[in-house]
Short mmCIF file of C-alpha atoms in Angstrom, two decimals:
data_model
loop_
_atom_site.label_atom_id
_atom_site.label_comp_id
_atom_site.label_asym_id
_atom_site.label_seq_id
_atom_site.Cartn_x
_atom_site.Cartn_y
_atom_site.Cartn_z
CA GLU A 1 0.00 0.00 0.00
CA GLU A 2 1.30 3.42 -0.97
CA GLN A 3 1.25 5.66 2.06
CA LEU A 4 2.77 8.58 3.91
CA VAL A 5 3.01 8.31 7.68
CA GLN A 6 3.68 11.42 9.71
CA SER A 7 5.18 11.85 13.17
CA GLY A 8 2.93 12.40 16.15
CA ALA A 9 1.36 15.47 17.70
CA GLU A 10 3.65 18.03 19.31
CA MET A 11 3.18 20.55 22.11
CA LYS A 12 5.86 23.23 22.22
CA LYS A 13 6.56 26.61 23.77
CA PRO A 14 7.19 29.79 21.79
CA GLY A 15 10.82 30.07 20.78
CA GLU A 16 11.44 26.32 20.74
CA SER A 17 12.59 24.42 17.67
CA LEU A 18 10.76 21.52 16.04
CA LYS A 19 11.21 19.04 13.21
CA ILE A 20 8.32 16.85 12.06
CA SER A 21 8.60 13.97 9.65
CA CYS A 22 6.78 12.23 6.81
CA LYS A 23 7.81 8.70 5.82
CA GLY A 24 6.82 7.21 2.51
CA SER A 25 6.33 3.54 1.82
CA GLY A 26 4.92 1.27 -0.86
CA TYR A 27 6.21 3.36 -3.76
CA SER A 28 9.43 4.79 -5.17
CA PHE A 29 9.96 7.73 -2.82
CA ILE A 30 12.57 9.43 -4.97
CA ASN A 31 10.30 9.64 -8.02
CA TYR A 32 7.64 11.86 -6.44
CA TRP A 33 7.63 15.36 -5.00
CA ILE A 34 6.55 15.80 -1.38
CA GLY A 35 4.64 18.91 -0.39
CA TRP A 36 3.72 20.40 2.97
CA VAL A 37 0.32 21.97 3.62
CA ARG A 38 -0.76 23.96 6.66
CA GLN A 39 -4.28 24.01 8.06
CA MET A 40 -4.84 26.39 10.94
CA PRO A 41 -7.75 25.57 13.28
CA GLY A 42 -11.04 25.94 11.46
CA LYS A 43 -9.34 27.34 8.33
CA GLY A 44 -8.48 26.31 4.79
CA LEU A 45 -5.44 24.68 3.27
CA GLU A 46 -2.21 26.61 2.65
CA TRP A 47 0.55 25.33 0.33
CA MET A 48 3.87 25.79 2.10
CA GLY A 49 6.44 24.25 -0.22
CA ILE A 50 7.70 21.12 -1.92
CA ILE A 51 10.82 18.98 -2.17
CA TYR A 52 12.04 16.40 -4.66
CA PRO A 53 13.80 13.80 -2.50
CA SER A 54 15.95 12.53 -5.35
CA ASP A 55 18.04 15.72 -5.45
CA SER A 56 16.51 17.83 -2.63
CA ASP A 57 15.29 20.48 -5.09
CA THR A 58 13.08 22.64 -2.86
CA ARG A 59 10.54 25.36 -3.63
CA TYR A 60 8.83 27.54 -1.02
CA SER A 61 5.73 29.66 -1.02
CA PRO A 62 6.79 33.29 -0.47
CA SER A 63 4.49 33.26 2.59
CA PHE A 64 6.62 30.57 4.23
CA GLN A 65 10.10 31.28 2.81
CA GLY A 66 12.44 31.92 5.73
CA GLN A 67 9.86 30.75 8.26
CA VAL A 68 10.35 26.99 7.83
CA THR A 69 12.86 24.60 6.31
CA ILE A 70 11.88 21.63 4.17
CA SER A 71 14.36 18.78 3.80
CA ALA A 72 14.48 15.08 2.94
CA ASP A 73 16.62 12.00 3.54
CA LYS A 74 16.12 9.70 0.58
CA SER A 75 18.05 6.89 2.27
CA ILE A 76 15.17 6.46 4.74
CA ASN A 77 12.31 7.69 2.50
CA THR A 78 11.54 10.57 4.83
CA ALA A 79 10.77 14.26 4.35
CA TYR A 80 10.90 16.87 7.09
CA LEU A 81 9.45 20.23 8.02
CA GLN A 82 11.27 22.23 10.65
CA TRP A 83 11.11 25.45 12.59
CA SER A 84 14.00 27.11 14.43
CA SER A 85 11.83 29.32 16.64
CA LEU A 86 8.15 28.55 16.94
CA LYS A 87 5.44 31.16 17.42
CA ALA A 88 1.91 30.75 18.74
CA SER A 89 0.69 31.47 15.21
CA ASP A 90 2.38 28.23 14.03
CA THR A 91 -0.36 26.28 15.84
CA ALA A 92 -1.94 24.18 13.11
CA THR A 93 -2.19 20.75 11.58
CA TYR A 94 0.53 20.09 9.00
CA TYR A 95 0.03 17.61 6.21
CA CYS A 96 2.56 16.11 3.85
CA ALA A 97 1.35 14.89 0.48
CA ARG A 98 2.93 13.59 -2.72
CA PHE A 99 2.52 14.50 -6.37
CA GLY A 100 4.32 13.83 -9.61
CA GLY A 101 5.68 10.46 -10.62
CA SER A 102 3.95 9.13 -13.69
CA SER A 103 1.19 11.74 -13.24
CA GLY A 104 3.66 14.49 -14.03
CA TRP A 105 4.66 17.91 -12.73
CA TYR A 106 1.16 19.44 -12.87
CA SER A 107 -0.60 16.68 -10.96
CA GLY A 108 -2.51 17.08 -7.71
CA PHE A 109 -1.63 15.62 -4.33
CA ASP A 110 -2.81 12.03 -4.64
CA ILE A 111 -1.53 10.56 -1.37
CA TRP A 112 -1.64 12.44 1.94
CA GLY A 113 -0.20 11.80 5.36
CA GLN A 114 -2.55 11.68 8.32
CA GLY A 115 -1.45 15.10 9.57
CA THR A 116 0.66 16.29 12.50
CA MET A 117 -0.99 18.64 14.96
CA VAL A 118 1.42 21.23 16.32
CA THR A 119 0.38 23.30 19.32
CA VAL A 120 2.54 26.23 20.40
CA SER A 121 1.58 27.74 23.73
CA SER A 122 3.32 29.20 26.75
CA ASP B 1 0.47 34.28 -6.40
CA ILE B 2 -2.67 33.05 -8.13
CA GLN B 3 -5.73 33.64 -5.95
CA MET B 4 -8.41 30.93 -5.91
CA THR B 5 -11.90 31.96 -4.87
CA GLN B 6 -14.60 29.38 -4.12
CA SER B 7 -18.30 29.99 -3.88
CA PRO B 8 -20.32 29.51 -1.90
CA SER B 9 -18.32 29.28 1.34
CA SER B 10 -21.03 27.04 2.76
CA LEU B 11 -24.00 25.23 1.37
CA SER B 12 -26.93 23.29 2.84
CA ALA B 13 -28.42 20.51 0.77
CA SER B 14 -30.39 17.28 1.09
CA VAL B 15 -29.59 13.70 0.17
CA GLY B 16 -30.36 13.25 -3.50
CA ASP B 17 -29.82 16.91 -4.43
CA ARG B 18 -27.59 18.03 -7.29
CA VAL B 19 -24.93 20.43 -6.01
CA THR B 20 -22.47 22.70 -7.81
CA ILE B 21 -19.45 24.43 -6.28
CA THR B 22 -17.56 27.09 -8.20
CA CYS B 23 -13.86 27.96 -8.16
CA ARG B 24 -12.43 31.05 -9.89
CA ALA B 25 -8.73 31.71 -10.47
CA SER B 26 -7.26 35.22 -10.58
CA GLN B 27 -5.52 34.36 -13.86
CA THR B 28 -5.65 31.56 -16.35
CA ILE B 29 -4.44 28.22 -15.02
CA SER B 30 -4.87 26.22 -18.23
CA GLY B 31 -6.25 22.77 -17.31
CA TYR B 32 -4.48 22.38 -13.99
CA LEU B 33 -7.28 22.42 -11.45
CA ASN B 34 -7.80 19.85 -8.70
CA TRP B 35 -10.64 19.20 -6.26
CA TYR B 36 -10.29 17.64 -2.81
CA GLN B 37 -12.79 16.40 -0.24
CA GLN B 38 -12.00 16.74 3.45
CA LYS B 39 -13.95 15.29 6.35
CA PRO B 40 -13.53 16.54 9.94
CA GLY B 41 -10.26 15.45 11.51
CA LYS B 42 -9.09 13.76 8.32
CA ALA B 43 -6.62 14.53 5.57
CA PRO B 44 -7.95 15.82 2.25
CA LYS B 45 -8.64 13.29 -0.47
CA LEU B 46 -8.07 13.94 -4.18
CA LEU B 47 -11.35 13.67 -6.10
CA ILE B 48 -10.68 15.27 -9.48
CA TYR B 49 -7.50 16.38 -11.26
CA ASP B 50 -6.87 18.21 -14.52
CA VAL B 51 -10.31 19.88 -14.27
CA SER B 52 -12.38 16.79 -15.06
CA SER B 53 -10.42 13.55 -14.57
CA LEU B 54 -11.83 11.37 -11.82
CA GLN B 55 -9.26 9.98 -9.38
CA SER B 56 -9.31 6.18 -9.12
CA GLY B 57 -12.01 4.94 -6.77
CA VAL B 58 -14.03 8.16 -6.73
CA PRO B 59 -17.75 7.65 -7.47
CA SER B 60 -19.01 8.80 -10.86
CA ARG B 61 -21.56 11.15 -9.25
CA PHE B 62 -18.62 13.57 -8.89
CA SER B 63 -17.67 15.54 -11.99
CA GLY B 64 -15.62 18.59 -12.84
CA SER B 65 -15.70 21.08 -15.67
CA GLY B 66 -14.43 24.47 -16.73
CA SER B 67 -11.54 26.18 -18.46
CA GLY B 68 -9.32 29.22 -18.24
CA THR B 69 -10.26 30.80 -14.91
CA ASP B 70 -13.70 29.35 -14.07
CA PHE B 71 -14.30 25.82 -12.85
CA THR B 72 -17.06 23.80 -11.22
CA LEU B 73 -17.41 20.66 -9.15
CA THR B 74 -20.77 18.94 -9.45
CA ILE B 75 -22.20 16.17 -7.31
CA SER B 76 -25.11 14.73 -9.25
CA SER B 77 -27.01 13.09 -6.38
CA LEU B 78 -25.78 13.77 -2.87
CA GLN B 79 -25.13 10.81 -0.64
CA PRO B 80 -24.80 10.95 3.16
CA GLU B 81 -21.05 10.39 2.95
CA ASP B 82 -20.61 13.46 0.70
CA PHE B 83 -21.21 15.97 3.47
CA ALA B 84 -17.73 17.42 3.90
CA THR B 85 -15.59 20.41 2.96
CA TYR B 86 -14.42 20.73 -0.64
CA HIS B 87 -11.24 22.54 -1.69
CA CYS B 88 -10.05 23.52 -5.15
CA GLN B 89 -6.35 23.92 -5.95
CA GLN B 90 -4.44 25.17 -8.96
CA SER B 91 -1.33 23.22 -9.92
CA TYR B 92 -0.33 25.54 -12.77
CA SER B 93 2.26 27.56 -10.90
CA SER B 94 3.98 27.78 -7.53
CA PRO B 95 2.77 28.45 -4.93
CA ARG B 96 0.00 25.97 -5.79
CA THR B 97 -2.73 27.83 -4.02
CA PHE B 98 -6.00 26.46 -2.65
CA GLY B 99 -9.42 28.02 -2.48
CA GLN B 100 -10.82 28.86 0.94
CA GLY B 101 -13.04 25.77 0.98
CA THR B 102 -16.77 25.10 0.69
CA LYS B 103 -18.50 23.38 3.59
CA LEU B 104 -21.36 21.18 2.44
CA GLU B 105 -23.86 20.57 5.23
CA ILE B 106 -27.02 18.54 5.57
CA LYS B 107 -30.24 20.54 5.28
#
């Protein structure tokens, strides 16, 4: 079964760092892009950025550039999203999702992780 | 960034109704428009890609149409499991922006 499995929920304080993960299985991880999507409580979906694990080519939304870092380790089929200094406004559920492969560059996100809820509160 | 605007933001309908949700892009996005369904506490699920192509396993009561900047998602006969939030997304250019979502509720 093709799937993405994300790390568990996190509770952090403002100013702390965090790295969450997204592990792919059941498909060729290096042949698909992985994207990260934010969903703040009760709100819509926001596209944060993408990475191609094969060569770590990374693209960010201008809204998130400099605020987060997206990375991947193709040896363990895992992508990451990290913050160096969290703010209360980072409280949200974060999803990873894949696109590309045989569906091509313009395809939608066809497989999603289950989401990681991040709560930042003092 | 390309802005995606969905309408309505919320909609009440009954089982068996035909429902249409609209998505408008701030500039042309060619044929690169996707629709997702999201249920509470769950990840989104891809329903339709490339404007009108049905993702594998998605019931045929879902259909998509449109071109250029204006697109629609139609559910031909609502089923109880269709009550959810629907999101459009353009995959024409980065950032691949989403609409604000349309919440479909039971009347």
